[in-house]
Coordinates of C-alpha atoms in Angstrom, one line a residue:
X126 CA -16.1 31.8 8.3
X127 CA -15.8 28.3 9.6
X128 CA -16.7 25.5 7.7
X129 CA -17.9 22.8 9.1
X130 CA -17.8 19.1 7.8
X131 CA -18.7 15.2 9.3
X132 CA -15.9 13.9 8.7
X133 CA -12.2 15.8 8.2
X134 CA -9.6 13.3 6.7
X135 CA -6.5 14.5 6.8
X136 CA -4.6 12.7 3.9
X137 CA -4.9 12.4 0.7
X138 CA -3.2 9.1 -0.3
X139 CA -4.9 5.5 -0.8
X140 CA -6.0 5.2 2.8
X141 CA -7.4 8.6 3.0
X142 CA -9.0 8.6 -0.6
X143 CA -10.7 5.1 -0.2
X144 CA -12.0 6.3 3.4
X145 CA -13.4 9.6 1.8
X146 CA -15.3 7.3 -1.1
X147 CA -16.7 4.5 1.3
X148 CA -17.8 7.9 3.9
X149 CA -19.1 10.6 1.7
X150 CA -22.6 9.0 1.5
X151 CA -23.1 9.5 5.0
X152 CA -21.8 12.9 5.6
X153 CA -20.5 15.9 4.8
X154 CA -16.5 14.8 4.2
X155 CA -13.6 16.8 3.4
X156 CA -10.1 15.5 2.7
X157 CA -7.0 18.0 3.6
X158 CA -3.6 17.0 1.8
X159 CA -0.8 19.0 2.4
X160 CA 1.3 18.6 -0.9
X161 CA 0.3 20.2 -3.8
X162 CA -1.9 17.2 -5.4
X163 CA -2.9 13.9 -3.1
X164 CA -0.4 10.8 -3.1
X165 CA 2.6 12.6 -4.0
X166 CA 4.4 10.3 -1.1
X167 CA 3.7 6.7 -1.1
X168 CA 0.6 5.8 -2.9
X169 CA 2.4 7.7 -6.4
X170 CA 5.5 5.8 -5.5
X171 CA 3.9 2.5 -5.4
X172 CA 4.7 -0.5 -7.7
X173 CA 1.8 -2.2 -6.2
X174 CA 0.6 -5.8 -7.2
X175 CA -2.2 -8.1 -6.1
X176 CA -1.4 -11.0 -4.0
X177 CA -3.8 -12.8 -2.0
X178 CA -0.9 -14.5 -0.3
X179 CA 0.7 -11.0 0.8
X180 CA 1.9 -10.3 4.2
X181 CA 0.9 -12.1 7.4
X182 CA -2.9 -13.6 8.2
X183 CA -4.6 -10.0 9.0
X184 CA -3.5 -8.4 5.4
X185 CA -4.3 -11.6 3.2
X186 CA -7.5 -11.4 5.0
X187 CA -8.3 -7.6 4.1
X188 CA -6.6 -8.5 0.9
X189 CA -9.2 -11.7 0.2
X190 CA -12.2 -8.9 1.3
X191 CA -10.8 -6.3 -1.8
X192 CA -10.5 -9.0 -4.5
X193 CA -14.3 -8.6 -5.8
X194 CA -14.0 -4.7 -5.7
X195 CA -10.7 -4.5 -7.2
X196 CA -11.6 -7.0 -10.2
X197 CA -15.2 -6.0 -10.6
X198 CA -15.5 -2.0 -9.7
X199 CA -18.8 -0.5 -9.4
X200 CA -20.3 1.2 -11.9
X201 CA -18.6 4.3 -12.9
X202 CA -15.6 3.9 -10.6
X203 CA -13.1 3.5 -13.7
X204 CA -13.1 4.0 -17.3
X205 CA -9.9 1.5 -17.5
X206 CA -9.3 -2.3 -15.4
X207 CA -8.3 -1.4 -11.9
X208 CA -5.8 -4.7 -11.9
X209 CA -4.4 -6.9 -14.8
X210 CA -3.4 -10.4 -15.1
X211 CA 0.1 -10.5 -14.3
X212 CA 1.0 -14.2 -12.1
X213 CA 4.1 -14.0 -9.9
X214 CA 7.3 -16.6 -9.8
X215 CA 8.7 -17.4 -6.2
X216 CA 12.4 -19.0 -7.0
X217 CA 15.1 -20.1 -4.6
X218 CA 18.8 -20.8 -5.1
X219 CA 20.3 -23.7 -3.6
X220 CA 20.8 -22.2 -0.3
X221 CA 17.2 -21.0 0.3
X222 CA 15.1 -24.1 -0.7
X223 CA 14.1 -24.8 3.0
X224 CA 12.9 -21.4 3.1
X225 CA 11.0 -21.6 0.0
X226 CA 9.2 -24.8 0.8
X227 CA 8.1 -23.3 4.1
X228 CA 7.0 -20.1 2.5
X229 CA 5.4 -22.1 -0.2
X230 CA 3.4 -24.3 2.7
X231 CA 2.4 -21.3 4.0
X232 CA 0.7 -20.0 1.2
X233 CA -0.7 -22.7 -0.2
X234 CA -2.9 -23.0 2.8
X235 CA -4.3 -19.6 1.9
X236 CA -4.4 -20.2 -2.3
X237 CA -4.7 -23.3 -3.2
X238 CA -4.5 -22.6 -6.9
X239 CA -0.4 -21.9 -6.0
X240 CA 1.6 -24.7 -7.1
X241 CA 5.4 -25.9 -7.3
X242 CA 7.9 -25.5 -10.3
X243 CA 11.0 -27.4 -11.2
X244 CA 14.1 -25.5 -11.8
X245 CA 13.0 -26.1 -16.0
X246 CA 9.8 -24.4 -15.5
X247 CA 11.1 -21.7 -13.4
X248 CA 13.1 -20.6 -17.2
X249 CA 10.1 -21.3 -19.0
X250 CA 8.2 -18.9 -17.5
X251 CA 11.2 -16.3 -16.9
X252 CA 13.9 -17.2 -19.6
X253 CA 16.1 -14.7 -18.7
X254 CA 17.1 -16.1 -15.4
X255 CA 20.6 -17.4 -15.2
X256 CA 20.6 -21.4 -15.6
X257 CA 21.3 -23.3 -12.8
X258 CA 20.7 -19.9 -10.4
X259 CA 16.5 -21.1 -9.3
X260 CA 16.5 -25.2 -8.9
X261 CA 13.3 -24.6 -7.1
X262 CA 10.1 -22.3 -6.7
X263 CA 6.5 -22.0 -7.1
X264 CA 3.8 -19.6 -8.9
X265 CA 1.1 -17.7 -7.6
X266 CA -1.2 -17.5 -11.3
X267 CA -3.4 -14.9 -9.1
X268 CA -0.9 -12.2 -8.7
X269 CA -2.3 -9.6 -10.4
X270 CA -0.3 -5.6 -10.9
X271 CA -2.7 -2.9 -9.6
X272 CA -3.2 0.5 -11.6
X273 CA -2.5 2.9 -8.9
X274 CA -2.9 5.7 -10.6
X275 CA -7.2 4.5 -11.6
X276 CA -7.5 3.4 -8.5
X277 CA -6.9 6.4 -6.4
X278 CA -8.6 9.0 -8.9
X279 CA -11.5 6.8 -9.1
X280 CA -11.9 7.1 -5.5
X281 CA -11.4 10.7 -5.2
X282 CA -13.7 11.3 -7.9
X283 CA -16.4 9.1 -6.4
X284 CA -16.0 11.1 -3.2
X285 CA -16.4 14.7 -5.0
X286 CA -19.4 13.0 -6.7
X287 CA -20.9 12.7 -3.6
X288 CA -20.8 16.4 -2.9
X289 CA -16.9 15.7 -1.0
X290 CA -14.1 18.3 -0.4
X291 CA -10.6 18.0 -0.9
X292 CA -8.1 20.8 -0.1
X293 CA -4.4 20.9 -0.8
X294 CA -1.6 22.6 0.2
X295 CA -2.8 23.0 3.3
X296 CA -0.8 22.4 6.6
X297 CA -2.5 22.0 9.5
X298 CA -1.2 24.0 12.0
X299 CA -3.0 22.8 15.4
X300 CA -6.0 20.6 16.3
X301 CA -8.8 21.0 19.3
X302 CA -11.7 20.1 20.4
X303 CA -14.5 21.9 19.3
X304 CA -18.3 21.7 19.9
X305 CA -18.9 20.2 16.3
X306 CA -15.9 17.8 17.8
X307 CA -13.2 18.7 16.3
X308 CA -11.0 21.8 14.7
X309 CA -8.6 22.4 12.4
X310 CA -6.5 25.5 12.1
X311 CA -4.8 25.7 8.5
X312 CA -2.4 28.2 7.8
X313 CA -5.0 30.0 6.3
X314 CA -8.4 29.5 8.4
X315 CA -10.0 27.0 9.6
X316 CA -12.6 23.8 9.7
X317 CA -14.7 22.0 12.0
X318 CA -15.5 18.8 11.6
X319 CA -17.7 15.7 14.2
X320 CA -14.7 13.1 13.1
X321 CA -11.4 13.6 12.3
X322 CA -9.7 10.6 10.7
X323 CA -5.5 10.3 10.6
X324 CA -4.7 9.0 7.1
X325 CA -1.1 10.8 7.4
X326 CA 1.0 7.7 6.6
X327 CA 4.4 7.7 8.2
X328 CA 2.8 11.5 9.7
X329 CA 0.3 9.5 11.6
X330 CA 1.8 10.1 14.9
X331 CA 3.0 13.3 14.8
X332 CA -0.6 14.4 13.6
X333 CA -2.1 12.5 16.6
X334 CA 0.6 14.2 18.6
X335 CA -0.7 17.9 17.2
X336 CA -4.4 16.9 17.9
X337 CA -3.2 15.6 21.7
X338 CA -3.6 12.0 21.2
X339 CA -0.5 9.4 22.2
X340 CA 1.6 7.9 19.2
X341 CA 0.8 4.0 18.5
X342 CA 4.6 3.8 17.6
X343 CA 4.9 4.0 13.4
X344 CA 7.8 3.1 11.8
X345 CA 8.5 4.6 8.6
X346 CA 11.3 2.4 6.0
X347 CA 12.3 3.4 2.9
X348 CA 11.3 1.4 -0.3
X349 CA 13.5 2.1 -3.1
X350 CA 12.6 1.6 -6.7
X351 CA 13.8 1.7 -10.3
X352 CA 13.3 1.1 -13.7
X353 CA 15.8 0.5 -15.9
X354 CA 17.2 -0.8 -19.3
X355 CA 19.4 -3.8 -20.3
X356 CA 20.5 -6.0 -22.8
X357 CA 21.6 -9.7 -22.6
X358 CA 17.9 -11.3 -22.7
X359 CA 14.9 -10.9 -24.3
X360 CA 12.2 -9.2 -22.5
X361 CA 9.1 -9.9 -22.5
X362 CA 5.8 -8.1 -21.5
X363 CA 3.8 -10.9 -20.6
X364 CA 6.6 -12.4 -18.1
X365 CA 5.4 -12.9 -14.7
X366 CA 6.5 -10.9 -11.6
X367 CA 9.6 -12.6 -10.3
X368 CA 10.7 -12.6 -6.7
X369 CA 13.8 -13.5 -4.2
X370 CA 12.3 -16.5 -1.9
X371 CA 13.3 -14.7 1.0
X372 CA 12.4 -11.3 -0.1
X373 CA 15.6 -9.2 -1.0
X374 CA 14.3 -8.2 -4.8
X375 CA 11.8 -9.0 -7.0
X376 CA 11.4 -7.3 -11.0
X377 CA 9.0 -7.5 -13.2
X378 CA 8.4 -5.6 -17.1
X379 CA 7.1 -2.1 -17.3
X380 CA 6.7 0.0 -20.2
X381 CA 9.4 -1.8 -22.1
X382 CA 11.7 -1.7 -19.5
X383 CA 11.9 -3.7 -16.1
X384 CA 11.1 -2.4 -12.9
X385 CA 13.0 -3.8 -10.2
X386 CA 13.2 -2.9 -6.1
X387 CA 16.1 -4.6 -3.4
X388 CA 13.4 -4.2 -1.5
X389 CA 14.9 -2.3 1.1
X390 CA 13.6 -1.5 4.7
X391 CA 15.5 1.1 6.4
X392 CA 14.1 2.9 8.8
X393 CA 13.7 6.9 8.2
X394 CA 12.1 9.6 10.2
X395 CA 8.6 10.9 8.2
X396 CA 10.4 13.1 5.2
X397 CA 10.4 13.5 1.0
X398 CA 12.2 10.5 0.8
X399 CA 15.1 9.5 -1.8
X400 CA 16.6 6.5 -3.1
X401 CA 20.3 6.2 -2.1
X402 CA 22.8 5.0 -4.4
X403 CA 23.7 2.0 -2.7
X404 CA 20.2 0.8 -2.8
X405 CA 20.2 1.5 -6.4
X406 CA 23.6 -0.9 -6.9
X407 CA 22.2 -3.4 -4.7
X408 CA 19.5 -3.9 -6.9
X409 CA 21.0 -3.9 -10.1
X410 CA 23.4 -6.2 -8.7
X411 CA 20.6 -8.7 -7.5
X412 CA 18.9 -8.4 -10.7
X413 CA 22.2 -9.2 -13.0
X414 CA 23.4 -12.1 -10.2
X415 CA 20.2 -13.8 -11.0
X416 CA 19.4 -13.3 -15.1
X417 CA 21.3 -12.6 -18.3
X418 CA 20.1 -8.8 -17.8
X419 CA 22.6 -6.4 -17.9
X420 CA 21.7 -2.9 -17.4
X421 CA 22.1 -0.4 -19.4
X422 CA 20.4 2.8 -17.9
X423 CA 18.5 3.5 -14.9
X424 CA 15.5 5.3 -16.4
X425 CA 13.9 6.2 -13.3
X426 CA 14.7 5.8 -9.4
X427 CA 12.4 6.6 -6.5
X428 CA 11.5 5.6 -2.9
X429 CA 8.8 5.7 -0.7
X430 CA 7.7 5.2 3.3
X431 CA 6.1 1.7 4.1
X432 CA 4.8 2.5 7.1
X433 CA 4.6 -0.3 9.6
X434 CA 4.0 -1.0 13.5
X435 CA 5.7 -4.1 15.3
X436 CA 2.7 -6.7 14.3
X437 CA 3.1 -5.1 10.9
X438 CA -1.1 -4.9 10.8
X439 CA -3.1 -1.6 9.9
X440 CA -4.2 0.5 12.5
X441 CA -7.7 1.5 11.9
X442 CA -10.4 2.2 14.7
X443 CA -11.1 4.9 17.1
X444 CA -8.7 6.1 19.5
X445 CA -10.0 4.6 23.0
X446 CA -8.7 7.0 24.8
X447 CA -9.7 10.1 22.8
X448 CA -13.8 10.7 21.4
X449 CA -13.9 11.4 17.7
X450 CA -10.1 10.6 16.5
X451 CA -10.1 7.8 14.4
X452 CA -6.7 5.6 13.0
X453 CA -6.3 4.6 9.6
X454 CA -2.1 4.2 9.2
X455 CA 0.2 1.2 9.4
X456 CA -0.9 -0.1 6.1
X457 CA 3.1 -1.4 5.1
X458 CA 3.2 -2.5 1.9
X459 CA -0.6 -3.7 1.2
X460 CA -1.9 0.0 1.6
X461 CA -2.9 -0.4 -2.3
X462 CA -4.3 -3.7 -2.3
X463 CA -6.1 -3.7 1.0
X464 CA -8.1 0.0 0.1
X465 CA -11.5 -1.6 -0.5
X466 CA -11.6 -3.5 2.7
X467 CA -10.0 -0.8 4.7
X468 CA -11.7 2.0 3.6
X469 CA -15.2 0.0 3.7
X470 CA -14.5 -0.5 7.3
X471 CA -13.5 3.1 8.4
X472 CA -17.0 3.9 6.7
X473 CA -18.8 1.1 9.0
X474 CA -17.1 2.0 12.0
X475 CA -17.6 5.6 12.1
X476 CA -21.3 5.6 11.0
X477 CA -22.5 2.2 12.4
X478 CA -20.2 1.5 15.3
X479 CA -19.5 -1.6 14.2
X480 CA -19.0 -3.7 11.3
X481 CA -21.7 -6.1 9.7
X482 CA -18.3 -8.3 7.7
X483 CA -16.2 -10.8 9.3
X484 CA -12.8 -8.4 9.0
X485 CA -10.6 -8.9 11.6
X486 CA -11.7 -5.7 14.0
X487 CA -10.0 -6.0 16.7
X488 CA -6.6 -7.2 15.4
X489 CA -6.3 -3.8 13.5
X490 CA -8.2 -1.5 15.9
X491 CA -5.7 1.1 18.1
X492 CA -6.5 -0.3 21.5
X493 CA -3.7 -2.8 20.9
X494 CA -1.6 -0.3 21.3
X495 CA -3.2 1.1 24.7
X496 CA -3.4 -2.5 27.3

């Protein structure tokens, strides 16, 4: 027997789980996930923080729109604090300090509460940096690290609440149209469903592919991420996130070790991604160029897929081209911290048409990607 939903999401990370939670009220919604539990890909791979100054104008928006959600959840949406105080340290070496005062320019204009540091009170908030490597930066006392983990149970458990689905372990095997609007064929059976909404990550377009619809172009990069132990300076928990002016690592403490990323972006095909070894150097070497750290062990190493298009904006919105298929991919890096916003807004499009916010619509919607 066929069963037949609203809305099929086919997903089960962050985008997928906050679309089911913001959608189950209004319909019947069912979330398929391939892997044996949801967000075994990027959303569990995440070292996700809070940063209103994030990523272009589009992404600080959505960011700005999740802050009251993320602080304040509704009722019942977490036992624990989605997001703790953590602040974030933006240094430069001699050789970037026109790139730092540009970037910090930049997001100024968006948080006003960021403000300069000397080179002294760069080491004062992170005394294990290497004198003389930072003579200049500035700190963002917003940035705040996100519990993934409460985040994206919160939201499935909101959406089974609601008398939602989820399925794993299932591959979908083809998709056509149906006269509910849509089915699925799974390896074993199938489900109809009005809406089907493409939550696959760096999948998105093959999926669209399966169900007939053109690719928008993802690109897929790896992230690559460890946590590791070392001597040489004192470590403490409360020290703020620290990060490269010009992006090549950032670390910051986590569960008495620190956790530390090159942050890498090489592109990769859709896959179980691994770290490399190289990346794994490069970071240690970053992190011991710029601090008295010197590792010890790597406890962990893993990577993910940030999955981007060439404005590096989300893609949510309806397919103009094809009735009923509706994008929700692209989300980079901010996947985490946009989730409120984004999955607010798949809920508002779908079952209003339109959305009653000022989010920026049409810089996000597909049809960019179809002129």
């Amino acid at each position: 027997m066929t069963e037949t939903f609203d809305f099929i999401i086919i997903g089960g990370g962050i985008a997928g789980a906050s679309a089911a939670w913001f959608l189950s009220p209004h319909g019947r919604t069912l979330i398929l996930e391939r892997e044996e539990y949801p967000g075994y890909h990027t959303t569990g791979r995440s070292a996700a923080f809070f940063a209103e100054t994030y990523g272009n104008a589009v992404v600080q928006q959505l960011t700005r729109a999740s802050r009251s959600f993320l602080l304040s959840p509704p009722d019942g949406f977490s036992e624990t604090p989605l997001v703790h105080k953590r602040g974030a340290v933006y240094m430069a070496t001699a050789e970037q300090v026109e790139f730092l005062e540009q970037s910090y320019r930049t997001k100024k204009a968006v948080s006003p509460e960021i403000k300069q540091l000397t080179a002294t009170e760069i080491l004062e908030k992170a005394p294990c940096l290497r004198k003389g490597y930072a003579v200049a930066g500035y700190e963002d006392p917003g940035c705040r690290d996100i519990d993934v983990h409460a985040l994206h149970q919160g939201y499935l458990r909101g959406m089974k609440k609601n008398g939602g689905k989820m399925l794993c372990n299932q591959s979908v095997e083809d998709i056509s149209r149906s006269a509910e609007g849509w089915q699925v064929e799974l390896a074993e059976g199938r489900v109809e469903g009005r809406v089907l909404v493409n939550a696959a990550g760096a999948w998105g377009d093959e999926l669209a592919a399966v169900a007939g619809v053109a690719p928008i172009g993802l690109d897929p990069r790896r992230r690559t991420v460890i946590c590791v132990d070392a001597d040489g300076a004192e470590l403490s928990p409360e020290m703020p996130l620290v990060l490269d002016a010009e992006d090549e690592f950032y670390f910051k403490p986590e569960g008495g070790g620190i956790l530390l990323t090159p942050c890498d972006e090489t592109p990769m095909p859709p896959c179980d991604v691994q770290p490399e070894e190289l990346d794994i150097a490069r970071a240690i070497d970053r992190l011991e160029q710029a601090s008295e750290f010197r590792v010890t062990h790597v406890r962990r190493k893993w990577s993910g897929l940030r999955t981007f298009v060439p404005d590096r904006s989300p893609v949510v919105g309806f397919d103009p081209d094809i009735a009923g298929f509706f994008w929700c991919v692209g989300q980079g890096g901010f996947g985490i911290q946009t989730s409120p916003a984004i999955g607010r807004l798949v809920a508002e499009l779908i079952v209003n048409g339109e959305t009653g916010s000022v989010l920026p619509v049409a810089e996000i919607s597909p049809q960019r990607f179809r002129n």
